[in-house]
Amino acid sequence: MVQTPIIIAEGVGKYFGDFKALTDVDLIVNQGERVVICGPSGSGKSTLIRCFNGLENHDTGRLCVDGMELREDAPGMRQLRQDVGMVFQQFNLFPHLTILENLIIGPMKVRKQSRAAAEATARKYLERVRIPEQADKRPAQLSGGQQQRVAIARALCMQPRVMLFDEPTSALDPEMIGEVLDVMVELAETGMTMVVVTHEMGFARKVADTMVFMEAGRIVEVSPPETFFTAPKSQRARVFLDQILEH
Amino acid sequence: MRMAALFTLKRVLNAPAVAVSLYAVIVAAIAWASYTGAQQMGYNWQWYQVPGYIYTFTDDGFQAGEILTGLWATILLSLTCFLLATLLGLGVALLRLSGLIVGRAVAIGYLEFVRNIPLLVLLYLFYYVLGPIFGFDRWAAAVLTLSVYHSALISEIFRAGINSVAVGQWEAAASIGMSRAQAYRYIILPQSVRFMLPPLTGEIVNLIKSSAIVSVIAVAELTTVGRNIISDTYMSFEIWFTVAAVYLALTLVLSFGVSALERRFATET
Ligand SMILES: Nc1ncnc2c1ncn2[C@@H]1O[C@H](COP(=O)(O)OP(=O)(O)O)[C@@H](O)[C@H]1O
Ligand SMILES: [Mg+2]
C-alpha cells in the first residue's frame, strides 16, 4: 500500500515569548492513519495539534498539511482549515445557534452550499453521532457528552480530510466518556485520518496505528501501540504509562 | 427589638400605597417650595400660556406647537446621531481589535482625541472651523459633533461586548474555515449583543441629554426652542420646567421600552 503523507512536521519549534513550547518536532501522519498523542500536562500536545490547523503559528522548522506549507497568514490558511476538522476539549459549540444551525453554518457560509444540501449532510451526521432528535435544541440544553458529539458532527459536516481532537473527553463526566469514544471509534472505522490527543488508553489500544509520546515540548517516542503499551522504548514513557494506568 | 422595628418600618414604607403617597408628598413639597419661593420673588406665573406652545387645536385641526416641533427635532437629531455614532463606534472598535498595528494606532489616537476634548469645544471646532472649510451647515455640524463624541463611548461598549465572548468561539469559527469577518458576523457579534444592549440604552439616553448643547449654535431643537420662547415671553420658570419634563418623559419612555425589549431578548436566547 502506498502511503501518502498528509501532515509532515520537520524540526518544528514554537515559542510563547521566551518559553519554548515545542522543540524540534518531527512527525509524519499518513492518509488514513490514526495517531494518538499522549504525554504529561504542559508537554505541548495541544500546541502541536493547534499548529496543524494554524490556530498557532510555529516559529521554526517546516510544517506541511494536506500539501500546503503553513506560514502565518499564508493565503491558503482558510482553505486549509476547511479541510482540517478540530474538536476541542471545551466543545466550543455556538451557544446562540441551534444544534442544526451549528452544523450547517460552516457548510453554508464557508463552503457556500445550499441550505437544503447542508441540512441533509447535517442530519446524516447527527444520525451518525446518535442525536438526531436534538436538532432544534440549543447547546446549553444538551449534556456534555451530547455537546461533544455535536462538536464532532460539526467538524465532519465540513467533509474534512483530517480530524484533530484535543483531549475530547477530558471535560466530561466519567459516565459520558464512553458515548464520545464510541463515536470516535466508529469514525476511525470509516478510514478517517485522525490525530487524537488523549489519555484514554483503552481507546488508543483499539484504534491507534501509531502512538506518540511527548514531554517538555519534544516528541520522545513514536511507536506502534503493541510496542508502546508492552515495551515502551523510553524510560519516560514507561513511567508515564505506569502512572496513568494505575487509576 | 430595634432591628425588628426597622424591618417593620421598611416593609410599611415599601407597601405600594404608602410608597406612592410618600412619593406624591415629596413631589408636592418640592413643587410647593418652588412655588412659594417664586411668589416671594414676585414671579408672575403664567402656566395657562404653556399648552399653547405645546399644541393648538384650531379649525384646521391639531397643530404642533413650538415645543412639540422642538421635541421632534431633538428625536430626529438624537436618532441620526445614534445611528452614525453606532456605525462609527463599531468601526473604531473593530479597528482597535484588528491585528493591524496601523489600525489600532488610528483607533487609539481617535479615541484619545475625542475623549479628551470638551464636548462644547468639539462643537465649536465643527461649527466654526470645519464648517466653513467643508461648507456644512449648523445641523450637519451638530450631527457630526454628537456622532463623533458618542462614537468614542459606543466603541468602548462594542469592544467590551466583543471581548466578553469566549476565545474558544473565535477558535471554533476559525476551525471551520471562517474568515475574521464571517466570525464577527455570524458568531461573535450576535453573542455580544446581549452584553451591549444595556449600556447602549444608557448611551442613547446620554446622547439625548447632551444634544441640548447644540442650542449654543442655535440648532432648532427642544432646548433652543425653550430659550426662544423665554426671550419672547419671560416665562423662564414655566418653560424650563416644561422642557425638563419633556426630556424626562422621552428618556423614561425609552428606558422602559428597551428594558421590555431586553426581557424578550433574554428569554429568546
Ligand atoms: N497562549 C500561550 N501563551 C503562553 N504559554 C502557553 C500558551 N499556550 C500554551 N502555553 C504553554 O506551553 C506549554 C505547553 O502547553 P500545551 O500545549 O497546552 O500542553 P498540553 O496540551 O500538553 O497540556 C505549557 O507550559 C503552557 O503553559
Ligand atoms: Mg492540552
XYZ file of C-alpha atoms in Angstrom, chain A:
247
model
C 0.000 0.000 0.000
C 1.322 3.413 -0.940
C 1.496 5.792 1.967
C 0.519 9.377 1.278
C 1.703 11.758 3.968
C -0.940 14.322 4.911
C 0.872 16.020 7.795
C 4.633 16.486 7.665
C 6.406 18.252 10.522
C 10.150 18.766 10.245
C 12.062 20.354 13.099
C 9.020 22.344 14.211
C 9.610 24.776 17.072
C 7.244 27.145 18.822
C 7.838 29.900 21.361
C 5.440 31.663 23.695
C 7.541 34.712 24.473
C 10.774 33.283 25.824
C 9.218 29.948 26.673
C 9.871 27.197 24.169
C 6.680 25.142 23.963
C 7.804 22.908 21.077
C 11.351 21.862 20.251
C 12.440 20.169 17.060
C 9.281 18.163 16.430
C 9.415 15.665 13.560
C 6.279 13.752 12.720
C 4.598 12.281 9.669
C 0.931 11.380 9.578
C -0.186 9.377 6.554
C -3.580 9.391 4.943
C -5.934 7.076 6.826
C -3.559 6.794 9.771
C -4.742 7.145 13.384
C -2.183 8.813 15.602
C -2.701 9.119 19.347
C -0.583 11.673 21.176
C -0.105 11.407 24.931
C 2.213 12.862 27.499
C 2.130 14.804 30.747
C 0.195 18.025 31.063
C 2.094 21.011 29.675
C 4.206 18.868 27.347
C 2.990 20.732 24.240
C 0.374 18.321 22.873
C -2.293 21.000 22.380
C 0.223 23.426 20.948
C 1.335 20.847 18.408
C -2.086 19.923 17.077
C -3.157 23.570 17.099
C -0.208 24.221 14.815
C -1.600 21.574 12.449
C -4.566 23.798 11.558
C -2.860 27.126 12.062
C -4.573 28.116 15.314
C -0.986 28.588 16.493
C 1.843 29.540 14.177
C 5.102 27.632 14.510
C 8.278 29.692 14.628
C 10.920 27.353 13.259
C 11.050 24.291 11.040
C 8.658 23.236 8.304
C 5.054 22.141 8.559
C 3.083 20.843 5.570
C -0.551 19.864 5.914
C -2.568 18.473 3.042
C 0.090 19.529 0.555
C 0.316 23.108 1.781
C 3.202 24.651 3.661
C 1.846 26.526 6.692
C 3.034 30.019 7.359
C 1.485 32.820 9.319
C -1.211 34.487 7.190
C -0.452 32.294 4.198
C -3.279 32.864 1.695
C -4.434 29.246 1.798
C -4.930 29.066 5.571
C -8.706 29.379 5.434
C -8.944 26.738 2.753
C -6.764 24.508 4.873
C -8.940 24.919 7.966
C -11.956 23.842 5.945
C -10.201 20.582 5.232
C -8.883 20.003 8.747
C -11.561 19.422 11.370
C -10.933 20.180 15.015
C -12.674 19.042 18.188
C -11.874 20.972 21.350
C -11.745 19.914 24.966
C -14.410 22.520 25.843
C -16.669 21.654 22.836
C -16.898 25.347 21.811
C -20.331 24.984 20.248
C -22.009 28.225 19.186
C -24.437 28.835 22.070
C -26.704 31.264 20.194
C -27.446 28.760 17.417
C -29.472 25.564 17.477
C -27.713 22.242 17.050
C -28.733 22.078 13.394
C -27.566 25.665 12.792
C -24.254 24.839 14.455
C -23.775 22.120 11.869
C -24.886 23.979 8.762
C -23.345 27.404 9.317
C -19.893 26.313 8.135
C -21.034 24.447 5.026
C -23.417 27.285 4.095
C -21.299 30.348 4.808
C -17.850 28.945 4.134
C -18.435 26.208 1.580
C -21.376 28.107 0.047
C -23.648 25.077 -0.007
C -27.398 25.482 -0.263
C -29.378 25.196 2.956
C -31.040 22.021 1.743
C -27.746 20.316 0.944
C -26.161 21.466 4.202
C -29.165 20.266 6.200
C -29.165 16.886 4.538
C -25.497 16.396 5.437
C -26.075 17.724 8.949
C -28.923 15.301 9.619
C -26.848 12.437 8.322
C -24.055 13.232 10.770
C -26.448 13.846 13.663
C -27.704 10.340 12.964
C -24.135 9.099 12.900
C -23.370 10.608 16.330
C -26.758 9.300 17.548
C -28.563 12.517 18.446
C -30.897 13.191 15.503
C -33.724 14.192 17.855
C -31.804 17.137 19.361
C -31.530 19.132 16.123
C -33.647 22.078 17.230
C -32.294 22.470 20.744
C -29.603 24.850 21.888
C -26.224 23.551 23.052
C -26.918 24.525 26.680
C -29.856 22.103 26.748
C -27.619 19.119 25.996
C -25.385 17.061 28.280
C -21.622 17.371 27.938
C -21.372 14.078 26.083
C -24.083 15.125 23.649
C -22.423 18.506 23.101
C -19.116 16.890 22.289
C -20.814 14.562 19.801
C -22.407 17.617 18.181
C -18.953 19.207 18.005
C -17.667 16.111 16.213
C -20.599 16.242 13.803
C -19.999 19.950 13.207
C -16.421 19.261 12.179
C -17.477 16.320 9.976
C -20.071 18.434 8.143
C -17.195 20.334 6.553
C -16.103 16.998 4.986
C -12.566 17.325 6.332
C -9.649 15.198 5.186
C -8.125 15.078 8.668
C -9.702 15.302 12.112
C -7.812 16.695 15.099
C -9.029 16.007 18.643
C -7.632 17.878 21.650
C -8.500 15.845 24.762
C -12.115 15.460 23.640
C -13.207 13.598 26.776
C -11.243 15.438 29.472
C -14.039 17.871 30.287
C -16.684 15.151 30.511
C -18.232 13.372 33.472
C -16.956 9.781 33.536
C -20.299 8.268 32.525
C -20.298 10.268 29.281
C -16.799 9.453 28.116
C -17.870 6.131 26.590
C -20.511 7.582 24.278
C -17.996 10.036 22.783
C -15.272 7.422 22.397
C -17.752 5.079 20.673
C -18.453 7.743 18.076
C -14.726 8.262 17.581
C -14.098 4.535 17.174
C -16.791 4.369 14.508
C -15.248 7.357 12.791
C -11.900 5.580 12.783
C -13.561 2.573 11.145
C -14.645 4.772 8.234
C -10.974 5.328 7.423
C -10.769 8.951 8.564
C -7.280 10.279 9.230
C -7.230 11.187 12.923
C -4.777 12.835 15.282
C -6.046 12.454 18.819
C -4.591 13.894 21.996
C -5.993 11.752 24.795
C -5.178 9.828 27.912
C -7.862 7.226 27.197
C -5.512 4.289 26.700
C -8.317 1.808 26.040
C -9.336 3.911 23.054
C -5.714 4.232 21.969
C -5.215 0.464 22.019
C -8.340 -0.028 19.967
C -7.777 2.488 17.165
C -4.214 3.810 17.159
C -1.833 2.886 14.350
C 0.858 4.987 15.940
C 1.446 6.194 19.477
C 3.319 9.442 20.054
C 4.678 10.302 23.469
C 5.635 13.903 24.231
C 7.423 15.501 27.101
C 8.626 19.072 27.653
C 7.862 20.157 24.105
C 9.635 17.245 22.430
C 8.470 14.033 20.854
C 10.188 11.396 22.959
C 8.799 8.264 21.358
C 6.891 7.193 18.254
C 5.887 3.520 18.337
C 3.156 1.192 17.164
C 0.736 0.511 20.049
C 1.858 -3.112 20.505
C 5.349 -1.918 21.369
C 4.255 1.213 23.186
C 1.950 -0.491 25.650
C 4.039 -3.596 26.314
C 7.625 -2.460 25.941
C 7.981 1.310 25.522
C 11.423 2.230 24.302
C 11.812 5.210 26.568
C 12.028 5.154 30.331
C 9.855 8.290 30.492
C 7.009 6.760 28.569
C 7.161 3.740 30.863
C 6.869 5.920 33.968
C 4.035 7.891 32.384
C 2.123 4.749 31.435
C 2.555 3.279 34.900
C 1.142 6.459 36.360
C -1.963 6.733 34.222
C -2.716 3.004 34.120
C -2.704 2.894 37.903
C -6.075 4.610 38.062
